[in-house]
PDB file of C-alpha atoms in Angstrom:
ATOM      1  CA  MET A 209     -12.471  26.879  30.850  1.00  0.00           C
ATOM      2  CA  PHE A 210     -13.085  24.718  27.356  1.00  0.00           C
ATOM      3  CA  LYS A 211     -10.267  24.519  25.251  1.00  0.00           C
ATOM      4  CA  SER A 212     -10.612  23.328  21.609  1.00  0.00           C
ATOM      5  CA  GLY A 213      -7.657  23.589  17.834  1.00  0.00           C
ATOM      6  CA  TYR A 214      -6.825  21.759  15.016  1.00  0.00           C
ATOM      7  CA  VAL A 215      -4.029  20.114  15.743  1.00  0.00           C
ATOM      8  CA  ALA A 216      -1.922  19.206  12.338  1.00  0.00           C
ATOM      9  CA  LEU A 217       0.564  15.688  12.339  1.00  0.00           C
ATOM     10  CA  ILE A 218       3.479  16.117  10.352  1.00  0.00           C
ATOM     11  CA  GLY A 219       6.510  14.116   9.226  1.00  0.00           C
ATOM     12  CA  LYS A 220       7.794  11.811   7.338  1.00  0.00           C
ATOM     13  CA  PRO A 221       6.416   8.611   5.485  1.00  0.00           C
ATOM     14  CA  ASN A 222       5.610   6.102   7.877  1.00  0.00           C
ATOM     15  CA  VAL A 223       6.484   7.761  11.061  1.00  0.00           C
ATOM     16  CA  GLY A 224       3.960   6.880  13.102  1.00  0.00           C
ATOM     17  CA  LYS A 225       1.047   9.804  12.552  1.00  0.00           C
ATOM     18  CA  SER A 226      -1.574   7.141  11.322  1.00  0.00           C
ATOM     19  CA  THR A 227      -0.649   5.203  14.209  1.00  0.00           C
ATOM     20  CA  PHE A 228      -1.070   8.743  17.031  1.00  0.00           C
ATOM     21  CA  LEU A 229      -4.270   9.651  14.970  1.00  0.00           C
ATOM     22  CA  ASN A 230      -6.472   5.560  16.048  1.00  0.00           C
ATOM     23  CA  LEU A 231      -4.354   5.778  19.187  1.00  0.00           C
ATOM     24  CA  MET A 232      -5.497   9.191  20.539  1.00  0.00           C
ATOM     25  CA  ILE A 233      -9.103   9.404  19.228  1.00  0.00           C
ATOM     26  CA  GLY A 234      -9.300   5.326  19.998  1.00  0.00           C
ATOM     27  CA  GLU A 235     -10.804   3.855  16.470  1.00  0.00           C
ATOM     28  CA  LYS A 236      -9.429   3.030  13.564  1.00  0.00           C
ATOM     29  CA  LEU A 237      -9.891   5.995  10.497  1.00  0.00           C
ATOM     30  CA  SER A 238      -6.885   6.240   9.405  1.00  0.00           C
ATOM     31  CA  ILE A 239      -5.641   3.249   7.295  1.00  0.00           C
ATOM     32  CA  VAL A 240      -1.834   1.868   8.635  1.00  0.00           C
ATOM     33  CA  THR A 241       0.468  -0.319   6.741  1.00  0.00           C
ATOM     34  CA  ASN A 242       3.903  -0.146   6.337  1.00  0.00           C
ATOM     35  CA  LYS A 243       4.630   1.063   2.558  1.00  0.00           C
ATOM     36  CA  PRO A 244       5.631   4.595   1.964  1.00  0.00           C
ATOM     37  CA  GLN A 245       2.381   7.967   1.148  1.00  0.00           C
ATOM     38  CA  THR A 246      -0.569   6.061   2.710  1.00  0.00           C
ATOM     39  CA  THR A 247      -1.588   8.764   3.552  1.00  0.00           C
ATOM     40  CA  ARG A 248      -2.544  11.051   0.556  1.00  0.00           C
ATOM     41  CA  THR A 249      -5.905  12.902   2.403  1.00  0.00           C
ATOM     42  CA  PRO A 250      -6.289  14.260   5.754  1.00  0.00           C
ATOM     43  CA  ILE A 251      -7.884  12.216   8.208  1.00  0.00           C
ATOM     44  CA  LYS A 252      -9.837  14.747  10.630  1.00  0.00           C
ATOM     45  CA  GLY A 253     -10.568  13.127  14.238  1.00  0.00           C
ATOM     46  CA  ILE A 254     -11.942  14.604  16.703  1.00  0.00           C
ATOM     47  CA  LEU A 255     -11.471  14.185  20.575  1.00  0.00           C
ATOM     48  CA  THR A 256     -13.893  15.201  22.692  1.00  0.00           C
ATOM     49  CA  THR A 257     -14.776  15.686  26.809  1.00  0.00           C
ATOM     50  CA  ASP A 258     -16.147  17.919  29.156  1.00  0.00           C
ATOM     51  CA  SER A 259     -13.092  19.975  29.130  1.00  0.00           C
ATOM     52  CA  TYR A 260     -11.257  20.737  25.756  1.00  0.00           C
ATOM     53  CA  GLN A 261     -12.330  19.076  22.162  1.00  0.00           C
ATOM     54  CA  ILE A 262      -8.949  18.632  19.672  1.00  0.00           C
ATOM     55  CA  ILE A 263      -9.491  18.106  16.066  1.00  0.00           C
ATOM     56  CA  PHE A 264      -6.394  15.712  15.066  1.00  0.00           C
ATOM     57  CA  ILE A 265      -5.859  16.527  10.865  1.00  0.00           C
ATOM     58  CA  ASP A 266      -3.442  13.730  10.020  1.00  0.00           C
ATOM     59  CA  THR A 267      -1.536  15.125   6.912  1.00  0.00           C
ATOM     60  CA  PRO A 268       0.525  13.180   4.325  1.00  0.00           C
ATOM     61  CA  GLY A 269       3.888  12.226   5.081  1.00  0.00           C
ATOM     62  CA  ILE A 270       6.837  14.667   3.934  1.00  0.00           C
ATOM     63  CA  HIS A 271       8.878  13.932   0.762  1.00  0.00           C
ATOM     64  CA  GLU A 272      10.466  15.937  -2.051  1.00  0.00           C
ATOM     65  CA  SER A 273       9.008  14.892  -5.473  1.00  0.00           C
ATOM     66  CA  GLN A 274       8.847  16.625  -7.923  1.00  0.00           C
ATOM     67  CA  LYS A 275       5.282  14.311  -9.580  1.00  0.00           C
ATOM     68  CA  LYS A 276       2.236  16.123  -9.842  1.00  0.00           C
ATOM     69  CA  LEU A 277       0.483  13.998  -6.757  1.00  0.00           C
ATOM     70  CA  ASN A 278       2.914  14.515  -4.860  1.00  0.00           C
ATOM     71  CA  GLN A 279       2.841  18.465  -5.266  1.00  0.00           C
ATOM     72  CA  ILE A 280      -0.470  18.752  -4.672  1.00  0.00           C
ATOM     73  CA  MET A 281      -0.887  16.745  -1.197  1.00  0.00           C
ATOM     74  CA  LEU A 282       2.699  18.674  -0.028  1.00  0.00           C
ATOM     75  CA  SER A 283      -0.029  21.968  -1.075  1.00  0.00           C
ATOM     76  CA  SER A 284      -2.142  20.314   1.443  1.00  0.00           C
ATOM     77  CA  ILE A 285      -0.131  19.759   4.020  1.00  0.00           C
ATOM     78  CA  LYS A 286       1.815  23.748   4.470  1.00  0.00           C
ATOM     79  CA  SER A 287      -2.762  24.665   4.280  1.00  0.00           C
ATOM     80  CA  THR A 288      -3.107  22.176   7.153  1.00  0.00           C
ATOM     81  CA  ILE A 289       0.152  23.557   8.636  1.00  0.00           C
ATOM     82  CA  GLU A 290      -1.547  27.809   7.782  1.00  0.00           C
ATOM     83  CA  ASP A 291      -4.759  27.037   9.377  1.00  0.00           C
ATOM     84  CA  ALA A 292      -3.637  24.952  12.924  1.00  0.00           C
ATOM     85  CA  ASP A 293      -3.546  26.136  17.065  1.00  0.00           C
ATOM     86  CA  VAL A 294      -0.545  23.459  17.199  1.00  0.00           C
ATOM     87  CA  CYS A 295       1.315  21.383  15.503  1.00  0.00           C
ATOM     88  CA  PHE A 296       2.790  18.044  16.393  1.00  0.00           C
ATOM     89  CA  ILE A 297       5.901  17.181  14.164  1.00  0.00           C
ATOM     90  CA  ILE A 298       6.441  13.090  14.806  1.00  0.00           C
ATOM     91  CA  ALA A 299      10.343  12.160  13.790  1.00  0.00           C
ATOM     92  CA  ASP A 300      11.819   8.561  14.203  1.00  0.00           C
ATOM     93  CA  SER A 301      14.667   8.730  12.725  1.00  0.00           C
ATOM     94  CA  PRO A 302      17.678  11.940  11.911  1.00  0.00           C
ATOM     95  CA  GLY A 303      17.664  13.573   8.655  1.00  0.00           C
ATOM     96  CA  ASN A 304      14.755  15.645   8.523  1.00  0.00           C
ATOM     97  CA  ASP A 305      15.919  16.991   5.371  1.00  0.00           C
ATOM     98  CA  TYR A 306      12.099  18.339   5.148  1.00  0.00           C
ATOM     99  CA  LEU A 307      12.559  21.255   6.874  1.00  0.00           C
ATOM    100  CA  LYS A 308      14.567  23.601   5.986  1.00  0.00           C
ATOM    101  CA  ASN A 309      11.684  23.595   3.556  1.00  0.00           C
ATOM    102  CA  PHE A 310       8.831  24.462   6.680  1.00  0.00           C
ATOM    103  CA  GLU A 311      11.122  26.213   8.938  1.00  0.00           C
ATOM    104  CA  ASP A 312       9.433  29.287   8.960  1.00  0.00           C
ATOM    105  CA  LEU A 313       6.448  28.315   9.073  1.00  0.00           C
ATOM    106  CA  LEU A 314       6.645  25.504  11.983  1.00  0.00           C
ATOM    107  CA  SER A 315       8.649  29.165  13.453  1.00  0.00           C
ATOM    108  CA  LYS A 316       5.571  31.092  13.716  1.00  0.00           C
ATOM    109  CA  LYS A 317       3.479  28.061  15.439  1.00  0.00           C
ATOM    110  CA  ASN A 318       3.183  25.842  18.497  1.00  0.00           C
ATOM    111  CA  THR A 319       4.684  22.743  18.196  1.00  0.00           C
ATOM    112  CA  ILE A 320       5.311  20.015  19.827  1.00  0.00           C
ATOM    113  CA  LEU A 321       7.944  16.922  19.256  1.00  0.00           C
ATOM    114  CA  LEU A 322       7.200  13.491  19.204  1.00  0.00           C
ATOM    115  CA  ILE A 323      10.719  10.930  19.222  1.00  0.00           C
ATOM    116  CA  ASN A 324       8.626   8.214  17.736  1.00  0.00           C
ATOM    117  CA  LYS A 325      10.031   4.391  17.873  1.00  0.00           C
ATOM    118  CA  THR A 326      12.664   5.219  20.470  1.00  0.00           C
ATOM    119  CA  ASP A 327      12.886   0.937  21.580  1.00  0.00           C
ATOM    120  CA  LYS A 328      14.176   1.410  18.219  1.00  0.00           C
ATOM    121  CA  LEU A 329      16.755   4.861  18.295  1.00  0.00           C
ATOM    122  CA  THR A 330      20.151   4.536  19.826  1.00  0.00           C
ATOM    123  CA  LYS A 331      20.824   7.890  22.485  1.00  0.00           C
ATOM    124  CA  GLU A 332      23.152   9.531  19.907  1.00  0.00           C
ATOM    125  CA  GLN A 333      20.017   8.611  17.125  1.00  0.00           C
ATOM    126  CA  ILE A 334      17.239  10.269  19.640  1.00  0.00           C
ATOM    127  CA  ASP A 335      20.180  13.568  20.546  1.00  0.00           C
ATOM    128  CA  SER A 336      20.597  14.253  16.614  1.00  0.00           C
ATOM    129  CA  ILE A 337      16.744  14.020  16.281  1.00  0.00           C
ATOM    130  CA  ARG A 338      16.363  16.932  19.295  1.00  0.00           C
ATOM    131  CA  ALA A 339      19.443  19.060  17.590  1.00  0.00           C
ATOM    132  CA  GLU A 340      17.980  19.318  14.211  1.00  0.00           C
ATOM    133  CA  PHE A 341      14.877  20.617  15.238  1.00  0.00           C
ATOM    134  CA  MET A 342      15.885  22.746  17.582  1.00  0.00           C
ATOM    135  CA  ILE A 343      15.776  25.085  14.660  1.00  0.00           C
ATOM    136  CA  ILE A 344      11.954  25.794  15.097  1.00  0.00           C
ATOM    137  CA  ASP A 345      12.440  25.519  18.808  1.00  0.00           C
ATOM    138  CA  PRO A 346       9.959  23.173  19.934  1.00  0.00           C
ATOM    139  CA  LYS A 347       7.001  23.955  22.994  1.00  0.00           C
ATOM    140  CA  LYS A 348       8.215  21.031  23.938  1.00  0.00           C
ATOM    141  CA  ILE A 349       9.707  17.406  22.868  1.00  0.00           C
ATOM    142  CA  ILE A 350       8.261  13.751  24.510  1.00  0.00           C
ATOM    143  CA  VAL A 351      10.043  11.025  23.745  1.00  0.00           C
ATOM    144  CA  THR A 352       8.622   7.864  23.520  1.00  0.00           C
ATOM    145  CA  SER A 353       7.370   4.735  22.020  1.00  0.00           C
ATOM    146  CA  LEU A 354       3.717   5.103  19.867  1.00  0.00           C
ATOM    147  CA  ILE A 355       3.214   0.819  20.334  1.00  0.00           C
ATOM    148  CA  MET A 356       5.549   0.076  22.842  1.00  0.00           C
ATOM    149  CA  ASP A 357       4.751   3.032  25.494  1.00  0.00           C
ATOM    150  CA  ASN A 358       1.253   3.953  26.476  1.00  0.00           C
ATOM    151  CA  PRO A 359       1.652   8.345  26.028  1.00  0.00           C
ATOM    152  CA  LYS A 360      -1.280   9.764  25.894  1.00  0.00           C
ATOM    153  CA  GLU A 361      -2.103  11.455  28.786  1.00  0.00           C
ATOM    154  CA  GLU A 362       1.462  13.145  28.583  1.00  0.00           C
ATOM    155  CA  ILE A 363       0.359  13.743  25.105  1.00  0.00           C
ATOM    156  CA  LEU A 364      -2.364  15.249  25.771  1.00  0.00           C
ATOM    157  CA  ASN A 365      -1.364  17.361  28.454  1.00  0.00           C
ATOM    158  CA  ALA A 366       1.348  18.349  26.292  1.00  0.00           C
ATOM    159  CA  ILE A 367      -1.559  19.712  23.815  1.00  0.00           C
ATOM    160  CA  LEU A 368      -3.464  21.375  26.465  1.00  0.00           C
ATOM    161  CA  GLU A 369      -0.833  23.886  27.075  1.00  0.00           C
ATOM    162  CA  GLU A 370      -0.356  24.717  23.990  1.00  0.00           C
ATOM    163  CA  LEU A 371      -4.464  26.007  23.283  1.00  0.00           C
ATOM    164  CA  LYS A 372      -6.497  28.475  24.472  1.00  0.00           C
ATOM    165  CA  GLU A 373     -10.640  28.671  26.121  1.00  0.00           C
ATOM    166  CA  GLY A 374     -12.575  27.774  22.475  1.00  0.00           C
ATOM    167  CA  PRO A 375     -15.453  26.567  21.859  1.00  0.00           C
ATOM    168  CA  LYS A 376     -16.875  23.064  20.554  1.00  0.00           C
ATOM    169  CA  TYR A 377     -16.692  22.788  17.430  1.00  0.00           C
ATOM    170  CA  TYR A 378     -18.570  19.608  16.957  1.00  0.00           C
ATOM    171  CA  THR A 379     -20.775  17.543  18.298  1.00  0.00           C
ATOM    172  CA  GLU A 380     -19.880  14.955  21.065  1.00  0.00           C
ATOM    173  CA  ASP A 381     -20.420  11.845  19.269  1.00  0.00           C
ATOM    174  CA  GLU A 382     -18.656  12.861  16.109  1.00  0.00           C
ATOM    175  CA  ILE A 383     -15.054  11.675  15.668  1.00  0.00           C
ATOM    176  CA  SER A 384     -14.308  11.984  12.831  1.00  0.00           C
ATOM    177  CA  ILE A 385     -15.236  15.117  10.287  1.00  0.00           C
ATOM    178  CA  ASN A 386     -14.534  12.996   6.710  1.00  0.00           C
ATOM    179  CA  SER A 387     -17.569  10.932   5.167  1.00  0.00           C
ATOM    180  CA  LEU A 388     -18.170   7.998   5.399  1.00  0.00           C
ATOM    181  CA  ARG A 389     -17.918   7.199   2.060  1.00  0.00           C
ATOM    182  CA  PHE A 390     -14.758   8.660   1.814  1.00  0.00           C
ATOM    183  CA  LEU A 391     -12.852   6.023   4.736  1.00  0.00           C
ATOM    184  CA  ALA A 392     -14.441   3.232   2.934  1.00  0.00           C
ATOM    185  CA  SER A 393     -12.861   4.103  -0.201  1.00  0.00           C
ATOM    186  CA  GLU A 394      -9.517   4.324   2.072  1.00  0.00           C
ATOM    187  CA  PHE A 395      -9.626   1.299   4.083  1.00  0.00           C
ATOM    188  CA  ILE A 396     -10.630  -0.040   0.330  1.00  0.00           C
ATOM    189  CA  ARG A 397      -7.237   1.615  -0.821  1.00  0.00           C
ATOM    190  CA  GLU A 398      -5.915  -0.090   2.225  1.00  0.00           C
ATOM    191  CA  THR A 399      -6.240  -3.731   1.465  1.00  0.00           C
ATOM    192  CA  LEU A 400      -4.787  -2.914  -1.945  1.00  0.00           C
ATOM    193  CA  ILE A 401      -2.056  -1.544  -0.452  1.00  0.00           C
ATOM    194  CA  GLU A 402      -1.145  -4.180   1.782  1.00  0.00           C
ATOM    195  CA  ASN A 403      -1.739  -6.714  -1.177  1.00  0.00           C
ATOM    196  CA  LEU A 404       0.148  -5.066  -4.630  1.00  0.00           C
ATOM    197  CA  SER A 405       4.031  -4.664  -4.766  1.00  0.00           C
ATOM    198  CA  GLU A 406       5.458  -1.441  -3.013  1.00  0.00           C
ATOM    199  CA  GLU A 407       5.233   0.562  -6.345  1.00  0.00           C
ATOM    200  CA  LEU A 408       1.715  -0.441  -7.707  1.00  0.00           C
ATOM    201  CA  PRO A 409      -0.279   1.736  -5.203  1.00  0.00           C
ATOM    202  CA  TYR A 410       0.539   4.577  -6.121  1.00  0.00           C
ATOM    203  CA  TYR A 411      -0.794   4.387  -9.442  1.00  0.00           C
ATOM    204  CA  ILE A 412      -4.372   3.763  -8.144  1.00  0.00           C
ATOM    205  CA  ALA A 413      -7.201   5.380  -7.145  1.00  0.00           C
ATOM    206  CA  VAL A 414     -10.235   4.172  -5.086  1.00  0.00           C
ATOM    207  CA  VAL A 415     -13.785   6.836  -5.955  1.00  0.00           C
ATOM    208  CA  ILE A 416     -16.682   5.381  -3.921  1.00  0.00           C
ATOM    209  CA  ASP A 417     -19.676   4.897  -7.058  1.00  0.00           C
ATOM    210  CA  GLU A 418     -22.082   4.439  -5.119  1.00  0.00           C
ATOM    211  CA  PHE A 419     -23.434   4.128  -0.985  1.00  0.00           C
ATOM    212  CA  LYS A 420     -26.682   2.868  -0.008  1.00  0.00           C
ATOM    213  CA  GLU A 421     -28.564   1.592   2.223  1.00  0.00           C
ATOM    214  CA  ARG A 422     -30.947  -0.969   1.085  1.00  0.00           C
ATOM    215  CA  ASN A 423     -32.192  -2.090   4.421  1.00  0.00           C
ATOM    216  CA  GLU A 424     -31.433  -0.715   8.455  1.00  0.00           C
ATOM    217  CA  ASN A 425     -29.216  -4.218   8.006  1.00  0.00           C
ATOM    218  CA  LEU A 426     -27.496  -3.795   4.678  1.00  0.00           C
ATOM    219  CA  THR A 427     -25.361  -1.193   2.843  1.00  0.00           C
ATOM    220  CA  TYR A 428     -24.829  -1.289  -0.335  1.00  0.00           C
ATOM    221  CA  ILE A 429     -21.634   0.289  -1.740  1.00  0.00           C
ATOM    222  CA  LYS A 430     -20.388   0.622  -5.725  1.00  0.00           C
ATOM    223  CA  ALA A 431     -16.149   1.510  -5.099  1.00  0.00           C
ATOM    224  CA  ILE A 432     -14.541   2.046  -8.892  1.00  0.00           C
ATOM    225  CA  ILE A 433     -10.713   1.711  -8.565  1.00  0.00           C
ATOM    226  CA  TYR A 434      -8.603   3.846 -10.768  1.00  0.00           C
ATOM    227  CA  THR A 435      -4.821   2.686 -12.465  1.00  0.00           C
ATOM    228  CA  GLU A 436      -2.758   3.678 -15.043  1.00  0.00           C
ATOM    229  CA  LYS A 437      -2.389   0.990 -17.423  1.00  0.00           C
ATOM    230  CA  ASP A 438      -3.940  -2.327 -18.638  1.00  0.00           C
ATOM    231  CA  SER A 439      -0.883  -4.685 -16.992  1.00  0.00           C
ATOM    232  CA  GLN A 440      -1.843  -2.980 -13.839  1.00  0.00           C
ATOM    233  CA  LYS A 441      -5.703  -3.615 -14.119  1.00  0.00           C
ATOM    234  CA  ALA A 442      -5.206  -7.460 -14.718  1.00  0.00           C
ATOM    235  CA  ILE A 443      -2.540  -8.410 -11.583  1.00  0.00           C
ATOM    236  CA  ILE A 444      -6.076  -6.032  -9.590  1.00  0.00           C
ATOM    237  CA  ILE A 445      -7.756  -8.140 -10.992  1.00  0.00           C
ATOM    238  CA  GLY A 446      -5.470 -11.620 -10.726  1.00  0.00           C
ATOM    239  CA  GLN A 447      -5.580 -15.257 -11.755  1.00  0.00           C
ATOM    240  CA  ASN A 448      -9.551 -15.424 -12.511  1.00  0.00           C
ATOM    241  CA  GLY A 449     -10.151 -12.440 -10.502  1.00  0.00           C
ATOM    242  CA  SER A 450      -8.895 -14.034  -7.224  1.00  0.00           C
ATOM    243  CA  MET A 451      -6.774 -10.934  -6.506  1.00  0.00           C
ATOM    244  CA  LEU A 452      -9.753  -8.517  -6.241  1.00  0.00           C
ATOM    245  CA  LYS A 453     -12.160 -11.461  -5.158  1.00  0.00           C
ATOM    246  CA  LYS A 454      -9.605 -11.585  -2.029  1.00  0.00           C
ATOM    247  CA  ILE A 455      -9.526  -7.953  -1.711  1.00  0.00           C
ATOM    248  CA  GLY A 456     -13.099  -6.921  -1.808  1.00  0.00           C
ATOM    249  CA  SER A 457     -13.392 -10.336   1.054  1.00  0.00           C
ATOM    250  CA  SER A 458     -11.544  -8.649   3.463  1.00  0.00           C
ATOM    251  CA  ALA A 459     -12.428  -4.242   3.048  1.00  0.00           C
ATOM    252  CA  ARG A 460     -15.432  -5.484   2.916  1.00  0.00           C
ATOM    253  CA  LYS A 461     -14.849  -6.638   6.725  1.00  0.00           C
ATOM    254  CA  LYS A 462     -12.912  -3.394   7.549  1.00  0.00           C
ATOM    255  CA  ILE A 463     -15.852  -1.328   6.296  1.00  0.00           C
ATOM    256  CA  GLU A 464     -18.323  -3.617   8.148  1.00  0.00           C
ATOM    257  CA  TYR A 465     -16.594  -2.710  11.802  1.00  0.00           C
ATOM    258  CA  LEU A 466     -16.430   0.983  10.670  1.00  0.00           C
ATOM    259  CA  ILE A 467     -20.211   1.020   9.756  1.00  0.00           C
ATOM    260  CA  ASP A 468     -21.775  -1.947  12.713  1.00  0.00           C
ATOM    261  CA  LYS A 469     -23.959  -3.395   9.986  1.00  0.00           C
ATOM    262  CA  LYS A 470     -23.743  -5.509   7.100  1.00  0.00           C
ATOM    263  CA  VAL A 471     -21.777  -4.117   3.755  1.00  0.00           C
ATOM    264  CA  TYR A 472     -22.688  -6.054  -0.606  1.00  0.00           C
ATOM    265  CA  LEU A 473     -19.412  -4.433  -1.432  1.00  0.00           C
ATOM    266  CA  GLU A 474     -19.133  -4.110  -5.361  1.00  0.00           C
ATOM    267  CA  LEU A 475     -15.106  -3.714  -7.133  1.00  0.00           C
ATOM    268  CA  TRP A 476     -14.820  -2.632 -10.757  1.00  0.00           C
ATOM    269  CA  VAL A 477     -11.189  -1.909 -11.730  1.00  0.00           C
ATOM    270  CA  LYS A 478     -11.136   0.992 -14.445  1.00  0.00           C
ATOM    271  CA  VAL A 479      -8.194   2.217 -16.437  1.00  0.00           C
ATOM    272  CA  LYS A 480      -6.875   5.691 -16.393  1.00  0.00           C
ATOM    273  CA  LYS A 481      -3.730   6.692 -18.010  1.00  0.00           C
ATOM    274  CA  GLY A 482      -1.723   9.347 -17.274  1.00  0.00           C
ATOM    275  CA  TRP A 483      -3.611  10.586 -13.726  1.00  0.00           C
ATOM    276  CA  THR A 484      -1.354  11.072 -11.147  1.00  0.00           C
ATOM    277  CA  LYS A 485      -0.140  13.714 -13.969  1.00  0.00           C
ATOM    278  CA  ASN A 486      -3.177  15.684 -13.438  1.00  0.00           C
ATOM    279  CA  GLU A 487      -3.849  18.138 -11.525  1.00  0.00           C
ATOM    280  CA  LYS A 488      -7.835  17.876 -12.566  1.00  0.00           C
ATOM    281  CA  LEU A 489      -7.969  14.430 -11.980  1.00  0.00           C
ATOM    282  CA  ILE A 490      -6.349  14.104  -9.240  1.00  0.00           C
ATOM    283  CA  LYS A 491      -8.117  16.661  -6.964  1.00  0.00           C
ATOM    284  CA  GLU A 492     -11.043  14.552  -8.215  1.00  0.00           C
ATOM    285  CA  PHE A 493      -9.701  11.253  -6.459  1.00  0.00           C
ATOM    286  CA  LEU A 494      -8.691  12.631  -3.755  1.00  0.00           C
ATOM    287  CA  SER A 495     -12.143  14.598  -2.953  1.00  0.00           C
ATOM    288  CA  GLU A 496     -14.477  13.219  -0.547  1.00  0.00           C
TER     289      GLU A 496
END
């Protein structure tokens, strides 16, 4: 019997959802940083074997905020949960207050709870996390550390117990539904997050303007980095363009590894005032 289905990855910012996705797929698809709100758009990774196909969907970190950008991301999380066959929740600390807004939705789903970063948690904290999630009655609870342990087999067994017989939605060589253009923009944004102060990346969006094969050995990529203020633009560019060059060099190497060929990466920085409050621009910048 061939099993298949969609698995939504859910949790607060920085609990390890992107680390989880990359571990399960065996490739870097989702950007990982130690700063909050790294994931904005659901990243979809595909794991296929002779007996199953699992489509993992890495969602943005859940947190309460009235900002327009965060409200749109919250809406995408709810839609992902509604469409998922299994909801895989990751928690790394007590205090998961977001459950009150998702309780009804999650209670109707097949849910699995993974308590992550156990090397940093006390027994009392682990017990507290367990107690919090009893309200949605998870089918299974896995206690582990995604980085320190190797829980992939245990995780897969837990997911496969909840999946039903289904078709093969994608070919065996596909590992992501997201386009290379989108993944390239994410790697550029990851590099920006790594090199800029914690607050500034919230106001940055990356859009691929051109993605062309110059020849069989070279891909040309033109990306536009949008921000909200001239002062933010100046920080991104840096003195004599030093910061932009550093970001471009690092991002280019990541993209070359992704597509396995040389990349000519051209970066431009533009100001789009108030884009994080403009629903039309947010949806345009967050789309693939």
